[in-house]
């Protein structure tokens, strides 16, 4: 018994708003400040050892400032806390940039009532249930104007679907049962027709649920490279911690022989104060990269989201930067996926217009993409009026079957057939005709070029003949050759994978401009090829959309599944391209390389910073004890107190100054590794030395007249 449907009110979710990817907005800083303060919790700071040390130092300095208050002590305390807050602010801003995306996605998670089938065999018997009550294996019926209640596969019917809530694109897409375009996503809207969907998700684990968690960074795991860099930073921190601690006994010994050390630097008259030691430690350890490291990783994934690519892990983004081999599925990836009519080749004695008229007539009732393309091509290339099957009232339409391998029409004493070459030529012979050798030559030429030949024949008054051949072509997507040329410049080898025969595969490969191809490929062949490449030390990326691509997508270092593909493909890959544009992989690789370069550049800048800080703080502390060290005070800073406070202030401000670069990323230009290294060393290594000298000196000039700076 049917149950009325209670439709969720409102329109389909609006397209996603793109989040800017570059400059830092002051309003964004203010909005992210509460999250930055919440991250002061030591439980959170534990995951960032460098900044945890800074926070402990800030707490220790606060206690000392309370015990022995002075303007200098409290100024240092304030800027130490600001250093920690600015570090958390960088991470909070990076996370906040995904919240707009997540908010839009949540709008797609509306309270939807689903029509769950009571009996799969009877689509008219259904019951109304809430979308959260759906389980894997349930079948639901969705009609025009209704929201698809959960992720699944279309098992019956074909419909136009609005996926703007997911992809941001307003153009609807076609989803149909069978093939590789059957997957649908919960929260999208059916615009036409009626489909039956089998639910494939578990409750709370829908595609949108996972997207929300990922764009908000809740499930972002550190990558191996990031973990290794954290270990390096922690090791440097420990080394500087030991070095700083050993300065206290040295200072106590020096104080005994040099009572002229300024009291503001002394602790009970017996050495360098704890506040100064903390300042020295904070300025020497790599706080800049320690503060920005997490933001760089989050921003890398966010840049992918802005390009409608969902990365399931930071590891995949990082691996994309080192990819050297790219495997692409031909159908739907390099080509449009639907063979289209590109030429009518008539036999001798038959005019092109005559062949076009017969081809169009035989295709009027053919609803396949190939059949529709023949009708459209006849109209566009030969100016034939597009007719409808209903206009031929007495026509007898012959449907295509696997046994006959041809289709056509019988009308007004004329029989027209269109189909496989062998089938149509046999039909012509059976009806008294004699196909000429020219037909076989035309068929062989089209097959050799990678196309699909369809022969058109007719029988009138007991005489049958072949009119010509339709050339169906698997059309390469526009701009593919240019894209592959760009990949080649990036040092990436492209391999096309297809189930076509070698002749067809070679023709498509040559037209598209790929480096190599694998023809007549089975899922096992794809998997073997990926393993072979990986055993050679190469990182492999693959795009695909079909269930048969799933094993290879799972094995690849970077597996990019098309959103139009099957659920199995999307589950197997570690990235999903929401636009289903295989050329997007170039952008993915560029973002991966940009992530690695940005991390390396800021690490270089951070470590180079220490050189200037050495020249600022070490002479300030010990010049009074060892006058020879005054020669290292190349910046001619006003006083030891001013030098130390200037270095601490610069150390905090440089974090904020570098947040836009961490979020936007260092610009990637295709070039060799040696050139990239040289550029980083010159720009960020040398810059990391020069900028602190300028910054610290400028701050010193501004604060030298403050109380306690003399």
mmCIF file with all atom_site columns, C-alpha atoms in Angstrom, residues 355-522:
data_model
loop_
_atom_site.group_PDB
_atom_site.id
_atom_site.type_symbol
_atom_site.label_atom_id
_atom_site.label_alt_id
_atom_site.label_comp_id
_atom_site.label_asym_id
_atom_site.label_entity_id
_atom_site.label_seq_id
_atom_site.pdbx_PDB_ins_code
_atom_site.Cartn_x
_atom_site.Cartn_y
_atom_site.Cartn_z
_atom_site.occupancy
_atom_site.B_iso_or_equiv
_atom_site.pdbx_formal_charge
_atom_site.auth_seq_id
_atom_site.auth_comp_id
_atom_site.auth_asym_id
_atom_site.auth_atom_id
_atom_site.pdbx_PDB_model_num
ATOM 1   C CA . UNK A 1 355 ? 23.308 8.084   -47.268 1.00 0.00 ? 355 UNK A CA 1
ATOM 2   C CA . UNK A 1 356 ? 22.653 10.829  -44.706 1.00 0.00 ? 356 UNK A CA 1
ATOM 3   C CA . UNK A 1 357 ? 18.875 10.592  -45.239 1.00 0.00 ? 357 UNK A CA 1
ATOM 4   C CA . UNK A 1 358 ? 18.907 6.802   -44.798 1.00 0.00 ? 358 UNK A CA 1
ATOM 5   C CA . UNK A 1 359 ? 21.199 6.987   -41.734 1.00 0.00 ? 359 UNK A CA 1
ATOM 6   C CA . UNK A 1 360 ? 18.948 9.548   -40.086 1.00 0.00 ? 360 UNK A CA 1
ATOM 7   C CA . UNK A 1 361 ? 15.828 7.523   -40.892 1.00 0.00 ? 361 UNK A CA 1
ATOM 8   C CA . UNK A 1 362 ? 17.319 4.358   -39.392 1.00 0.00 ? 362 UNK A CA 1
ATOM 9   C CA . UNK A 1 363 ? 18.346 6.243   -36.228 1.00 0.00 ? 363 UNK A CA 1
ATOM 10  C CA . UNK A 1 364 ? 15.139 8.137   -35.404 1.00 0.00 ? 364 UNK A CA 1
ATOM 11  C CA . UNK A 1 365 ? 13.991 5.544   -32.890 1.00 0.00 ? 365 UNK A CA 1
ATOM 12  C CA . UNK A 1 366 ? 17.523 4.807   -31.610 1.00 0.00 ? 366 UNK A CA 1
ATOM 13  C CA . UNK A 1 367 ? 17.716 6.440   -28.146 1.00 0.00 ? 367 UNK A CA 1
ATOM 14  C CA . UNK A 1 368 ? 21.339 5.461   -27.553 1.00 0.00 ? 368 UNK A CA 1
ATOM 15  C CA . UNK A 1 369 ? 23.944 8.283   -27.517 1.00 0.00 ? 369 UNK A CA 1
ATOM 16  C CA . UNK A 1 370 ? 25.332 6.899   -30.786 1.00 0.00 ? 370 UNK A CA 1
ATOM 17  C CA . UNK A 1 371 ? 21.906 6.943   -32.438 1.00 0.00 ? 371 UNK A CA 1
ATOM 18  C CA . UNK A 1 372 ? 21.157 10.468  -31.291 1.00 0.00 ? 372 UNK A CA 1
ATOM 19  C CA . UNK A 1 373 ? 24.553 11.646  -32.544 1.00 0.00 ? 373 UNK A CA 1
ATOM 20  C CA . UNK A 1 374 ? 23.781 10.282  -36.034 1.00 0.00 ? 374 UNK A CA 1
ATOM 21  C CA . UNK A 1 375 ? 20.545 12.254  -36.200 1.00 0.00 ? 375 UNK A CA 1
ATOM 22  C CA . UNK A 1 376 ? 22.280 15.424  -34.989 1.00 0.00 ? 376 UNK A CA 1
ATOM 23  C CA . UNK A 1 377 ? 25.211 14.988  -37.403 1.00 0.00 ? 377 UNK A CA 1
ATOM 24  C CA . UNK A 1 378 ? 22.855 14.479  -40.374 1.00 0.00 ? 378 UNK A CA 1
ATOM 25  C CA . UNK A 1 379 ? 21.063 17.692  -39.438 1.00 0.00 ? 379 UNK A CA 1
ATOM 26  C CA . UNK A 1 380 ? 24.215 19.756  -38.876 1.00 0.00 ? 380 UNK A CA 1
ATOM 27  C CA . UNK A 1 381 ? 26.390 18.462  -41.732 1.00 0.00 ? 381 UNK A CA 1
ATOM 28  C CA . UNK A 1 382 ? 23.720 17.952  -44.391 1.00 0.00 ? 382 UNK A CA 1
ATOM 29  C CA . UNK A 1 383 ? 20.976 20.333  -43.363 1.00 0.00 ? 383 UNK A CA 1
ATOM 30  C CA . UNK A 1 384 ? 18.379 17.594  -42.947 1.00 0.00 ? 384 UNK A CA 1
ATOM 31  C CA . UNK A 1 385 ? 15.324 18.489  -40.923 1.00 0.00 ? 385 UNK A CA 1
ATOM 32  C CA . UNK A 1 386 ? 15.235 16.651  -37.615 1.00 0.00 ? 386 UNK A CA 1
ATOM 33  C CA . UNK A 1 387 ? 12.175 14.409  -37.702 1.00 0.00 ? 387 UNK A CA 1
ATOM 34  C CA . UNK A 1 388 ? 10.447 12.527  -34.916 1.00 0.00 ? 388 UNK A CA 1
ATOM 35  C CA . UNK A 1 389 ? 9.411  8.832   -35.028 1.00 0.00 ? 389 UNK A CA 1
ATOM 36  C CA . UNK A 1 390 ? 5.788  9.901   -34.608 1.00 0.00 ? 390 UNK A CA 1
ATOM 37  C CA . UNK A 1 391 ? 5.861  11.697  -37.975 1.00 0.00 ? 391 UNK A CA 1
ATOM 38  C CA . UNK A 1 392 ? 6.099  8.309   -39.742 1.00 0.00 ? 392 UNK A CA 1
ATOM 39  C CA . UNK A 1 393 ? 2.674  6.954   -38.840 1.00 0.00 ? 393 UNK A CA 1
ATOM 40  C CA . UNK A 1 394 ? 2.942  3.677   -40.731 1.00 0.00 ? 394 UNK A CA 1
ATOM 41  C CA . UNK A 1 395 ? 6.592  2.954   -39.904 1.00 0.00 ? 395 UNK A CA 1
ATOM 42  C CA . UNK A 1 396 ? 7.617  -0.333  -38.371 1.00 0.00 ? 396 UNK A CA 1
ATOM 43  C CA . UNK A 1 397 ? 10.629 0.247   -36.140 1.00 0.00 ? 397 UNK A CA 1
ATOM 44  C CA . UNK A 1 398 ? 13.190 -2.521  -35.776 1.00 0.00 ? 398 UNK A CA 1
ATOM 45  C CA . UNK A 1 399 ? 14.930 -2.401  -32.412 1.00 0.00 ? 399 UNK A CA 1
ATOM 46  C CA . UNK A 1 400 ? 18.533 -3.360  -31.910 1.00 0.00 ? 400 UNK A CA 1
ATOM 47  C CA . UNK A 1 401 ? 19.179 -6.794  -30.364 1.00 0.00 ? 401 UNK A CA 1
ATOM 48  C CA . UNK A 1 402 ? 22.349 -8.617  -29.467 1.00 0.00 ? 402 UNK A CA 1
ATOM 49  C CA . UNK A 1 403 ? 21.363 -11.376 -31.900 1.00 0.00 ? 403 UNK A CA 1
ATOM 50  C CA . UNK A 1 404 ? 20.742 -9.219  -34.991 1.00 0.00 ? 404 UNK A CA 1
ATOM 51  C CA . UNK A 1 405 ? 23.293 -6.479  -34.079 1.00 0.00 ? 405 UNK A CA 1
ATOM 52  C CA . UNK A 1 406 ? 21.384 -3.948  -36.173 1.00 0.00 ? 406 UNK A CA 1
ATOM 53  C CA . UNK A 1 407 ? 18.343 -1.707  -36.032 1.00 0.00 ? 407 UNK A CA 1
ATOM 54  C CA . UNK A 1 408 ? 16.280 0.217   -38.536 1.00 0.00 ? 408 UNK A CA 1
ATOM 55  C CA . UNK A 1 409 ? 12.836 0.904   -39.984 1.00 0.00 ? 409 UNK A CA 1
ATOM 56  C CA . UNK A 1 410 ? 10.365 -0.478  -42.548 1.00 0.00 ? 410 UNK A CA 1
ATOM 57  C CA . UNK A 1 411 ? 8.311  2.280   -44.152 1.00 0.00 ? 411 UNK A CA 1
ATOM 58  C CA . UNK A 1 412 ? 6.483  2.735   -47.485 1.00 0.00 ? 412 UNK A CA 1
ATOM 59  C CA . UNK A 1 413 ? 7.900  -0.474  -48.944 1.00 0.00 ? 413 UNK A CA 1
ATOM 60  C CA . UNK A 1 414 ? 11.459 0.482   -48.056 1.00 0.00 ? 414 UNK A CA 1
ATOM 61  C CA . UNK A 1 415 ? 13.583 -1.315  -45.506 1.00 0.00 ? 415 UNK A CA 1
ATOM 62  C CA . UNK A 1 416 ? 16.595 0.481   -43.993 1.00 0.00 ? 416 UNK A CA 1
ATOM 63  C CA . UNK A 1 417 ? 19.088 -1.160  -41.638 1.00 0.00 ? 417 UNK A CA 1
ATOM 64  C CA . UNK A 1 418 ? 22.036 0.199   -39.687 1.00 0.00 ? 418 UNK A CA 1
ATOM 65  C CA . UNK A 1 419 ? 24.455 -1.834  -37.573 1.00 0.00 ? 419 UNK A CA 1
ATOM 66  C CA . UNK A 1 420 ? 27.601 -3.959  -37.398 1.00 0.00 ? 420 UNK A CA 1
ATOM 67  C CA . UNK A 1 421 ? 29.340 -4.436  -40.750 1.00 0.00 ? 421 UNK A CA 1
ATOM 68  C CA . UNK A 1 422 ? 29.089 -8.231  -40.895 1.00 0.00 ? 422 UNK A CA 1
ATOM 69  C CA . UNK A 1 423 ? 25.449 -8.224  -39.771 1.00 0.00 ? 423 UNK A CA 1
ATOM 70  C CA . UNK A 1 424 ? 24.233 -5.631  -42.290 1.00 0.00 ? 424 UNK A CA 1
ATOM 71  C CA . UNK A 1 425 ? 26.191 -7.113  -45.210 1.00 0.00 ? 425 UNK A CA 1
ATOM 72  C CA . UNK A 1 426 ? 24.726 -10.547 -44.428 1.00 0.00 ? 426 UNK A CA 1
ATOM 73  C CA . UNK A 1 427 ? 21.258 -8.929  -44.349 1.00 0.00 ? 427 UNK A CA 1
ATOM 74  C CA . UNK A 1 428 ? 21.937 -7.358  -47.756 1.00 0.00 ? 428 UNK A CA 1
ATOM 75  C CA . UNK A 1 429 ? 22.988 -10.736 -49.212 1.00 0.00 ? 429 UNK A CA 1
ATOM 76  C CA . UNK A 1 430 ? 19.911 -12.425 -47.734 1.00 0.00 ? 430 UNK A CA 1
ATOM 77  C CA . UNK A 1 431 ? 17.768 -9.861  -49.563 1.00 0.00 ? 431 UNK A CA 1
ATOM 78  C CA . UNK A 1 432 ? 19.407 -10.400 -52.941 1.00 0.00 ? 432 UNK A CA 1
ATOM 79  C CA . UNK A 1 433 ? 22.137 -7.792  -52.796 1.00 0.00 ? 433 UNK A CA 1
ATOM 80  C CA . UNK A 1 434 ? 25.884 -8.094  -53.364 1.00 0.00 ? 434 UNK A CA 1
ATOM 81  C CA . UNK A 1 435 ? 28.102 -5.871  -51.187 1.00 0.00 ? 435 UNK A CA 1
ATOM 82  C CA . UNK A 1 436 ? 31.117 -4.617  -53.122 1.00 0.00 ? 436 UNK A CA 1
ATOM 83  C CA . UNK A 1 437 ? 34.759 -4.862  -52.042 1.00 0.00 ? 437 UNK A CA 1
ATOM 84  C CA . UNK A 1 438 ? 34.783 -1.114  -51.501 1.00 0.00 ? 438 UNK A CA 1
ATOM 85  C CA . UNK A 1 439 ? 32.563 -1.583  -48.430 1.00 0.00 ? 439 UNK A CA 1
ATOM 86  C CA . UNK A 1 440 ? 35.106 -3.849  -46.765 1.00 0.00 ? 440 UNK A CA 1
ATOM 87  C CA . UNK A 1 441 ? 37.894 -1.364  -47.540 1.00 0.00 ? 441 UNK A CA 1
ATOM 88  C CA . UNK A 1 442 ? 35.931 1.504   -45.966 1.00 0.00 ? 442 UNK A CA 1
ATOM 89  C CA . UNK A 1 443 ? 35.154 -0.580  -42.871 1.00 0.00 ? 443 UNK A CA 1
ATOM 90  C CA . UNK A 1 444 ? 38.815 -1.599  -42.473 1.00 0.00 ? 444 UNK A CA 1
ATOM 91  C CA . UNK A 1 445 ? 40.019 1.996   -42.868 1.00 0.00 ? 445 UNK A CA 1
ATOM 92  C CA . UNK A 1 446 ? 37.669 3.284   -40.159 1.00 0.00 ? 446 UNK A CA 1
ATOM 93  C CA . UNK A 1 447 ? 38.586 0.433   -37.794 1.00 0.00 ? 447 UNK A CA 1
ATOM 94  C CA . UNK A 1 448 ? 42.289 1.050   -38.407 1.00 0.00 ? 448 UNK A CA 1
ATOM 95  C CA . UNK A 1 449 ? 41.905 4.704   -37.474 1.00 0.00 ? 449 UNK A CA 1
ATOM 96  C CA . UNK A 1 450 ? 40.405 3.763   -34.107 1.00 0.00 ? 450 UNK A CA 1
ATOM 97  C CA . UNK A 1 451 ? 36.804 4.443   -35.090 1.00 0.00 ? 451 UNK A CA 1
ATOM 98  C CA . UNK A 1 452 ? 33.716 2.241   -35.096 1.00 0.00 ? 452 UNK A CA 1
ATOM 99  C CA . UNK A 1 453 ? 32.073 1.528   -38.500 1.00 0.00 ? 453 UNK A CA 1
ATOM 100 C CA . UNK A 1 454 ? 28.304 1.153   -38.796 1.00 0.00 ? 454 UNK A CA 1
ATOM 101 C CA . UNK A 1 455 ? 27.099 -0.030  -42.212 1.00 0.00 ? 455 UNK A CA 1
ATOM 102 C CA . UNK A 1 456 ? 23.825 1.314   -43.661 1.00 0.00 ? 456 UNK A CA 1
ATOM 103 C CA . UNK A 1 457 ? 21.865 -0.850  -46.089 1.00 0.00 ? 457 UNK A CA 1
ATOM 104 C CA . UNK A 1 458 ? 18.472 -0.702  -47.752 1.00 0.00 ? 458 UNK A CA 1
ATOM 105 C CA . UNK A 1 459 ? 16.104 -3.061  -49.572 1.00 0.00 ? 459 UNK A CA 1
ATOM 106 C CA . UNK A 1 460 ? 13.498 -1.753  -52.038 1.00 0.00 ? 460 UNK A CA 1
ATOM 107 C CA . UNK A 1 461 ? 11.357 -3.874  -54.370 1.00 0.00 ? 461 UNK A CA 1
ATOM 108 C CA . UNK A 1 462 ? 13.399 -7.004  -53.714 1.00 0.00 ? 462 UNK A CA 1
ATOM 109 C CA . UNK A 1 463 ? 16.715 -5.320  -54.407 1.00 0.00 ? 463 UNK A CA 1
ATOM 110 C CA . UNK A 1 464 ? 19.151 -4.711  -51.561 1.00 0.00 ? 464 UNK A CA 1
ATOM 111 C CA . UNK A 1 465 ? 22.349 -2.694  -51.485 1.00 0.00 ? 465 UNK A CA 1
ATOM 112 C CA . UNK A 1 466 ? 24.850 -1.099  -49.107 1.00 0.00 ? 466 UNK A CA 1
ATOM 113 C CA . UNK A 1 467 ? 24.517 2.694   -49.078 1.00 0.00 ? 467 UNK A CA 1
ATOM 114 C CA . UNK A 1 468 ? 27.640 3.463   -47.084 1.00 0.00 ? 468 UNK A CA 1
ATOM 115 C CA . UNK A 1 469 ? 29.315 3.495   -43.711 1.00 0.00 ? 469 UNK A CA 1
ATOM 116 C CA . UNK A 1 470 ? 28.847 5.728   -40.655 1.00 0.00 ? 470 UNK A CA 1
ATOM 117 C CA . UNK A 1 471 ? 32.102 6.590   -38.898 1.00 0.00 ? 471 UNK A CA 1
ATOM 118 C CA . UNK A 1 472 ? 31.558 6.643   -35.118 1.00 0.00 ? 472 UNK A CA 1
ATOM 119 C CA . UNK A 1 473 ? 34.393 8.194   -33.212 1.00 0.00 ? 473 UNK A CA 1
ATOM 120 C CA . UNK A 1 474 ? 35.234 8.201   -29.505 1.00 0.00 ? 474 UNK A CA 1
ATOM 121 C CA . UNK A 1 475 ? 35.862 11.949  -29.236 1.00 0.00 ? 475 UNK A CA 1
ATOM 122 C CA . UNK A 1 476 ? 38.911 13.129  -27.314 1.00 0.00 ? 476 UNK A CA 1
ATOM 123 C CA . UNK A 1 477 ? 38.035 15.895  -24.873 1.00 0.00 ? 477 UNK A CA 1
ATOM 124 C CA . UNK A 1 478 ? 39.046 19.377  -25.915 1.00 0.00 ? 478 UNK A CA 1
ATOM 125 C CA . UNK A 1 479 ? 42.427 20.595  -24.666 1.00 0.00 ? 479 UNK A CA 1
ATOM 126 C CA . UNK A 1 480 ? 43.747 17.157  -23.684 1.00 0.00 ? 480 UNK A CA 1
ATOM 127 C CA . UNK A 1 481 ? 46.874 17.333  -25.865 1.00 0.00 ? 481 UNK A CA 1
ATOM 128 C CA . UNK A 1 482 ? 47.888 20.683  -24.373 1.00 0.00 ? 482 UNK A CA 1
ATOM 129 C CA . UNK A 1 483 ? 47.348 19.323  -20.881 1.00 0.00 ? 483 UNK A CA 1
ATOM 130 C CA . UNK A 1 484 ? 49.504 16.275  -21.541 1.00 0.00 ? 484 UNK A CA 1
ATOM 131 C CA . UNK A 1 485 ? 52.232 18.481  -23.002 1.00 0.00 ? 485 UNK A CA 1
ATOM 132 C CA . UNK A 1 486 ? 52.187 20.430  -19.750 1.00 0.00 ? 486 UNK A CA 1
ATOM 133 C CA . UNK A 1 487 ? 52.468 17.216  -17.746 1.00 0.00 ? 487 UNK A CA 1
ATOM 134 C CA . UNK A 1 488 ? 55.459 16.216  -19.833 1.00 0.00 ? 488 UNK A CA 1
ATOM 135 C CA . UNK A 1 489 ? 57.156 19.497  -18.922 1.00 0.00 ? 489 UNK A CA 1
ATOM 136 C CA . UNK A 1 490 ? 56.472 18.684  -15.278 1.00 0.00 ? 490 UNK A CA 1
ATOM 137 C CA . UNK A 1 491 ? 58.322 15.384  -15.717 1.00 0.00 ? 491 UNK A CA 1
ATOM 138 C CA . UNK A 1 492 ? 55.196 13.234  -15.549 1.00 0.00 ? 492 UNK A CA 1
ATOM 139 C CA . UNK A 1 493 ? 54.793 10.256  -17.872 1.00 0.00 ? 493 UNK A CA 1
ATOM 140 C CA . UNK A 1 494 ? 51.211 9.661   -19.043 1.00 0.00 ? 494 UNK A CA 1
ATOM 141 C CA . UNK A 1 495 ? 49.793 6.218   -19.826 1.00 0.00 ? 495 UNK A CA 1
ATOM 142 C CA . UNK A 1 496 ? 46.303 5.648   -21.259 1.00 0.00 ? 496 UNK A CA 1
ATOM 143 C CA . UNK A 1 497 ? 44.515 2.486   -20.135 1.00 0.00 ? 497 UNK A CA 1
ATOM 144 C CA . UNK A 1 498 ? 41.680 1.053   -22.223 1.00 0.00 ? 498 UNK A CA 1
ATOM 145 C CA . UNK A 1 499 ? 39.882 -2.151  -23.046 1.00 0.00 ? 499 UNK A CA 1
ATOM 146 C CA . UNK A 1 500 ? 39.938 -1.296  -26.760 1.00 0.00 ? 500 UNK A CA 1
ATOM 147 C CA . UNK A 1 501 ? 42.001 -3.223  -29.266 1.00 0.00 ? 501 UNK A CA 1
ATOM 148 C CA . UNK A 1 502 ? 45.575 -2.012  -29.912 1.00 0.00 ? 502 UNK A CA 1
ATOM 149 C CA . UNK A 1 503 ? 44.686 -0.282  -33.207 1.00 0.00 ? 503 UNK A CA 1
ATOM 150 C CA . UNK A 1 504 ? 41.912 1.790   -31.650 1.00 0.00 ? 504 UNK A CA 1
ATOM 151 C CA . UNK A 1 505 ? 43.995 2.460   -28.551 1.00 0.00 ? 505 UNK A CA 1
ATOM 152 C CA . UNK A 1 506 ? 46.954 3.695   -30.604 1.00 0.00 ? 506 UNK A CA 1
ATOM 153 C CA . UNK A 1 507 ? 44.778 6.039   -32.648 1.00 0.00 ? 507 UNK A CA 1
ATOM 154 C CA . UNK A 1 508 ? 43.258 7.609   -29.533 1.00 0.00 ? 508 UNK A CA 1
ATOM 155 C CA . UNK A 1 509 ? 46.656 7.777   -27.796 1.00 0.00 ? 509 UNK A CA 1
ATOM 156 C CA . UNK A 1 510 ? 48.224 9.563   -30.764 1.00 0.00 ? 510 UNK A CA 1
ATOM 157 C CA . UNK A 1 511 ? 45.359 12.035  -30.974 1.00 0.00 ? 511 UNK A CA 1
ATOM 158 C CA . UNK A 1 512 ? 45.369 12.763  -27.245 1.00 0.00 ? 512 UNK A CA 1
ATOM 159 C CA . UNK A 1 513 ? 49.165 13.013  -27.012 1.00 0.00 ? 513 UNK A CA 1
ATOM 160 C CA . UNK A 1 514 ? 49.798 10.512  -24.193 1.00 0.00 ? 514 UNK A CA 1
ATOM 161 C CA . UNK A 1 515 ? 53.257 8.954   -23.822 1.00 0.00 ? 515 UNK A CA 1
ATOM 162 C CA . UNK A 1 516 ? 52.126 5.320   -23.805 1.00 0.00 ? 516 UNK A CA 1
ATOM 163 C CA . UNK A 1 517 ? 49.027 3.136   -23.680 1.00 0.00 ? 517 UNK A CA 1
ATOM 164 C CA . UNK A 1 518 ? 47.865 -0.236  -22.380 1.00 0.00 ? 518 UNK A CA 1
ATOM 165 C CA . UNK A 1 519 ? 45.267 -1.851  -24.668 1.00 0.00 ? 519 UNK A CA 1
ATOM 166 C CA . UNK A 1 520 ? 42.768 -4.622  -23.903 1.00 0.00 ? 520 UNK A CA 1
ATOM 167 C CA . UNK A 1 521 ? 43.439 -3.984  -20.225 1.00 0.00 ? 521 UNK A CA 1
ATOM 168 C CA . UNK A 1 522 ? 41.746 -6.041  -17.547 1.00 0.00 ? 522 UNK A CA 1
#
